[in-house]
């Protein structure tokens, strides 16, 4: 332990915080590892090469672009981790450079040869046969050449505009007088990047489009000599914005931002490693680039189009396909049942003909888990039902991102056509989806739908929908509170959660939120929902501090949270304080994490893990043990400053025991994963977990299996079974009355009997959810846990689990698992000690 007392530790010291940008790059390194990992099927590795390119493009556009903007503005203020914008910019570029080199080497030395061995050959142009080269020349002349527009730079022509992320060919030509000219040729994005070459056998051959163009430049530049060429790609700053407070119209402002991005500052130049020095120097000079911003790379400069290979029908080279399943609660509802039904069915009417989605939700809350559950057969079905049900009075939805052919929007339009009141909040400031959302705003407004499309100073990031329905007992509110967007495409590749509920308090809270979108102000009091930016930060802070108070009083205290990012310095400091008080804190953070786990005297009780797998982990779950009376939450917000203070977000408490059980399973499965999980070190690096002598445990694989089992088993109502022999059960789901603390806070919690000893410390660390109970004087403890176990030989056994040494039989016929004899003995005493 450190010699410093908690009071001596200054948690504002930069040494306790990791840098946001470098943490983001650490995540991207884990993404790249999926391409480097030869345990993955070949086409899955190809897919991650493409994903890595897309992610790093966005990182440079947003994060590096923002840093460069600050540098140009003369900003020198240091971040929480003690770095200036220039220091961050330099370190980010220095860390990214070897990652690009690893990507290129992986493609060149591993992926491309392995593809060739599998009959998928990406050829150099010179490797083509004479007949194939003739075929490519014909293709170029007929299908590519007419699309090209060479832009020269000479005394008669200014330096050409080069668009963001476009792949280009720099061509240096020489005329009869010996004068050289630089010309930029844009590689057309409306032509396939991978040009298929005819072959006689089963082998599939491709050649890159830029190589086809390069080999046939004599047709584009007749009567001059092509001296040299180089492929290059520019990345421009996406952080261009206007002051919202002086913008007369938000739509006009967004359109101007989109236009400005086309001409924004260049933040990166990627160019072939053997590019002619004249072309490189000219680009650096004309684009006003620092040498640090130039990345000279061997191999293709852009791997995004390799995603087309990942879609080839080669099951031998791919992961097993996955089809999202209908939720068991909705699968019995046929297409004609979606909209019209009983309108007020009692719980006894379950399963009867005529039941609707609304009957099912009213009967019991529903947890949806995408992409394990089908978006179309759940969320879309809910909205379609609302659009056609004659008893529905109104539909309201918050759209942050949606598909370009969105059926969600079509359902809102259908609802308006059917005479329902429809209101939509479409966030125009959703980065890189602005154009798509602008088009939907115009379409909705043409249909006469009430559309709000932004608020000054805030983004609307909440993923919520509200249906207002007239029923026999009055108007009822049906709510959908989710972690993911109303986007059918991303719902197939992003892991997200959503709760469908008829809880009136949640519905009334959503009424207030939607009124804010079209009204003058946001209410500051809510019944159940945690709403940013008004209540969420305070409520999460209270929950963290409450766990700290429980820990100081010797009560069970634990925080388990799953999120995309932990960036907010205030929350990190609260978690440090809680850890110093003795709270066990386990975090599943996919991406950015400022917190340093395992710091002596500061975060010794904190673990941080990250899961990177075929689906992007995007769900947010928060668990607070509360001395045996746990709280669960799900919603749209990460623990980032922007989510807590600068966005409209919604997080909902989960009270249904079945749903809490499923959330418990997801959290514990994330920490049991030994195939795709990474463990964070205090310095911000990560080590990938490995099965060792145990068999593999893959979080996403198990959830797919569980979902299939639930979907194919009659009588199952949960979306997943929430049980697996390799998954521990250390989180509480239902309150234990014997240890329940008053809901008003830790200060009023019951006094504990001092039943713990130093010998119990290891057991408590292993089994943090056991309620602390008074030892009965008649129980045969004898100070020896084995004595207790021997006294009740029929009440426990050794399970076949690789994680647990003991399984204790419960009085209701179930079993609880424990890792140590001490923990098992305490549980046996609780259930069977003499009363």
Short mmCIF file of N, CA, C and O in Angstrom, two decimals, residues 1-6 9 11 16 572 575-586 595-608 679-680 682 765:
data_model
loop_
_atom_site.label_atom_id
_atom_site.label_comp_id
_atom_site.label_asym_id
_atom_site.label_seq_id
_atom_site.Cartn_x
_atom_site.Cartn_y
_atom_site.Cartn_z
N UNK A 1 0.84 -1.20 0.00
CA UNK A 1 0.00 0.00 0.00
C UNK A 1 0.88 1.25 0.00
O UNK A 1 2.00 1.25 0.48
N UNK A 2 0.34 2.32 -0.54
CA UNK A 2 1.06 3.58 -0.54
C UNK A 2 1.13 4.15 0.87
O UNK A 2 0.27 3.89 1.71
N UNK A 3 2.19 4.92 1.13
CA UNK A 3 2.33 5.55 2.44
C UNK A 3 1.36 6.71 2.62
O UNK A 3 1.11 7.16 3.73
N UNK A 4 0.80 7.20 1.51
CA UNK A 4 -0.11 8.34 1.60
C UNK A 4 -1.48 7.88 2.07
O UNK A 4 -1.96 6.81 1.70
N UNK A 5 -2.10 8.69 2.90
CA UNK A 5 -3.49 8.44 3.27
C UNK A 5 -4.38 9.00 2.18
O UNK A 5 -3.96 9.85 1.38
N UNK A 6 -5.65 8.54 2.09
CA UNK A 6 -6.54 9.08 1.08
C UNK A 6 -6.63 10.59 1.10
O UNK A 6 -6.73 11.23 0.04
N UNK A 9 -3.91 12.33 -1.04
CA UNK A 9 -3.86 12.09 -2.49
C UNK A 9 -4.66 13.16 -3.22
O UNK A 9 -5.85 13.36 -2.94
N UNK A 11 -6.48 13.98 -6.26
CA UNK A 11 -7.05 13.30 -7.42
C UNK A 11 -7.19 14.21 -8.63
O UNK A 11 -7.64 13.77 -9.68
N UNK A 16 -3.14 10.72 -12.68
CA UNK A 16 -4.20 9.76 -12.46
C UNK A 16 -5.14 9.63 -13.66
O UNK A 16 -6.13 8.88 -13.59
N UNK A 572 -14.58 9.87 -13.13
CA UNK A 572 -13.37 9.12 -12.81
C UNK A 572 -12.94 9.41 -11.37
O UNK A 572 -12.61 8.49 -10.61
N UNK A 575 -15.14 7.57 -8.97
CA UNK A 575 -14.82 6.15 -8.93
C UNK A 575 -13.54 5.90 -8.14
O UNK A 575 -13.44 4.91 -7.40
N UNK A 576 -12.56 6.79 -8.28
CA UNK A 576 -11.36 6.67 -7.46
C UNK A 576 -11.71 6.76 -5.97
O UNK A 576 -11.22 5.97 -5.14
N UNK A 577 -12.53 7.74 -5.62
CA UNK A 577 -12.94 7.90 -4.21
C UNK A 577 -13.64 6.63 -3.72
O UNK A 577 -13.40 6.17 -2.60
N UNK A 578 -14.50 6.06 -4.56
CA UNK A 578 -15.22 4.85 -4.17
C UNK A 578 -14.26 3.68 -4.00
O UNK A 578 -14.37 2.89 -3.04
N UNK A 579 -13.29 3.57 -4.91
CA UNK A 579 -12.31 2.49 -4.79
C UNK A 579 -11.48 2.64 -3.52
O UNK A 579 -11.22 1.66 -2.80
N UNK A 580 -11.10 3.87 -3.19
CA UNK A 580 -10.33 4.11 -1.98
C UNK A 580 -11.15 3.79 -0.73
O UNK A 580 -10.58 3.48 0.32
N UNK A 581 -12.48 3.85 -0.86
CA UNK A 581 -13.34 3.49 0.26
C UNK A 581 -13.54 1.98 0.36
O UNK A 581 -14.10 1.49 1.35
N UNK A 582 -13.11 1.23 -0.68
CA UNK A 582 -13.23 -0.22 -0.65
C UNK A 582 -14.28 -0.80 -1.55
O UNK A 582 -14.56 -2.01 -1.49
N UNK A 583 -14.87 0.00 -2.43
CA UNK A 583 -15.88 -0.52 -3.35
C UNK A 583 -15.21 -1.32 -4.45
O UNK A 583 -14.23 -0.88 -5.05
N UNK A 584 -15.72 -2.51 -4.71
CA UNK A 584 -15.25 -3.29 -5.85
C UNK A 584 -15.89 -2.71 -7.11
O UNK A 584 -17.12 -2.59 -7.20
N UNK A 585 -15.07 -2.38 -8.09
CA UNK A 585 -15.55 -1.72 -9.31
C UNK A 585 -15.04 -2.50 -10.52
O UNK A 585 -13.83 -2.67 -10.71
N UNK A 586 -15.96 -2.99 -11.31
CA UNK A 586 -15.63 -3.73 -12.52
C UNK A 586 -16.26 -3.02 -13.70
O UNK A 586 -17.49 -2.82 -13.74
N UNK A 595 -9.63 6.44 -16.80
CA UNK A 595 -9.29 5.91 -15.48
C UNK A 595 -8.15 4.91 -15.58
O UNK A 595 -8.10 4.09 -16.50
N UNK A 596 -7.25 4.96 -14.59
CA UNK A 596 -6.15 4.00 -14.51
C UNK A 596 -6.50 2.96 -13.44
O UNK A 596 -6.57 3.29 -12.25
N UNK A 597 -6.72 1.71 -13.81
CA UNK A 597 -7.02 0.69 -12.79
C UNK A 597 -5.74 0.22 -12.11
O UNK A 597 -4.63 0.33 -12.65
N UNK A 598 -5.88 -0.29 -10.91
CA UNK A 598 -4.77 -0.93 -10.23
C UNK A 598 -3.70 -0.02 -9.67
O UNK A 598 -2.60 -0.48 -9.36
N UNK A 599 -3.99 1.28 -9.51
CA UNK A 599 -3.03 2.19 -8.90
C UNK A 599 -3.02 1.98 -7.39
O UNK A 599 -4.07 2.01 -6.74
N UNK A 600 -1.85 1.83 -6.84
CA UNK A 600 -1.73 1.56 -5.41
C UNK A 600 -2.34 2.70 -4.61
O UNK A 600 -2.03 3.87 -4.81
N UNK A 601 -3.26 2.34 -3.73
CA UNK A 601 -3.88 3.31 -2.84
C UNK A 601 -4.96 4.15 -3.49
O UNK A 601 -5.60 4.96 -2.82
N UNK A 602 -5.19 3.98 -4.79
CA UNK A 602 -6.16 4.82 -5.49
C UNK A 602 -7.23 3.99 -6.20
O UNK A 602 -8.43 4.25 -6.06
N UNK A 603 -6.80 2.99 -6.96
CA UNK A 603 -7.78 2.22 -7.75
C UNK A 603 -7.47 0.73 -7.71
O UNK A 603 -7.63 0.02 -8.70
N UNK A 604 -7.04 0.27 -6.54
CA UNK A 604 -6.66 -1.14 -6.41
C UNK A 604 -7.84 -2.09 -6.57
O UNK A 604 -7.66 -3.26 -6.90
N UNK A 605 -9.06 -1.61 -6.33
CA UNK A 605 -10.23 -2.48 -6.43
C UNK A 605 -10.92 -2.37 -7.79
O UNK A 605 -12.00 -2.90 -7.97
N UNK A 606 -10.28 -1.69 -8.74
CA UNK A 606 -10.90 -1.45 -10.05
C UNK A 606 -10.30 -2.37 -11.10
O UNK A 606 -9.07 -2.50 -11.19
N UNK A 607 -11.14 -3.00 -11.90
CA UNK A 607 -10.70 -3.71 -13.10
C UNK A 607 -11.42 -3.10 -14.30
O UNK A 607 -12.57 -2.69 -14.20
N UNK A 608 -10.70 -3.04 -15.42
CA UNK A 608 -11.28 -2.53 -16.66
C UNK A 608 -11.00 -3.54 -17.76
O UNK A 608 -9.86 -3.95 -17.96
N UNK A 679 -7.71 -6.94 -20.98
CA UNK A 679 -7.63 -6.36 -19.63
C UNK A 679 -6.68 -5.18 -19.64
O UNK A 679 -5.57 -5.26 -20.17
N UNK A 680 -7.14 -4.08 -19.03
CA UNK A 680 -6.38 -2.84 -19.06
C UNK A 680 -5.36 -2.80 -17.92
O UNK A 680 -5.66 -3.21 -16.80
N UNK A 682 -2.50 -0.31 -15.72
CA UNK A 682 -2.53 1.05 -15.17
C UNK A 682 -1.93 2.08 -16.12
O UNK A 682 -2.28 3.26 -16.06
N UNK A 765 -13.56 -10.95 -1.61
CA UNK A 765 -13.11 -10.45 -2.91
C UNK A 765 -13.62 -11.34 -4.03
O UNK A 765 -13.89 -10.89 -5.13
#
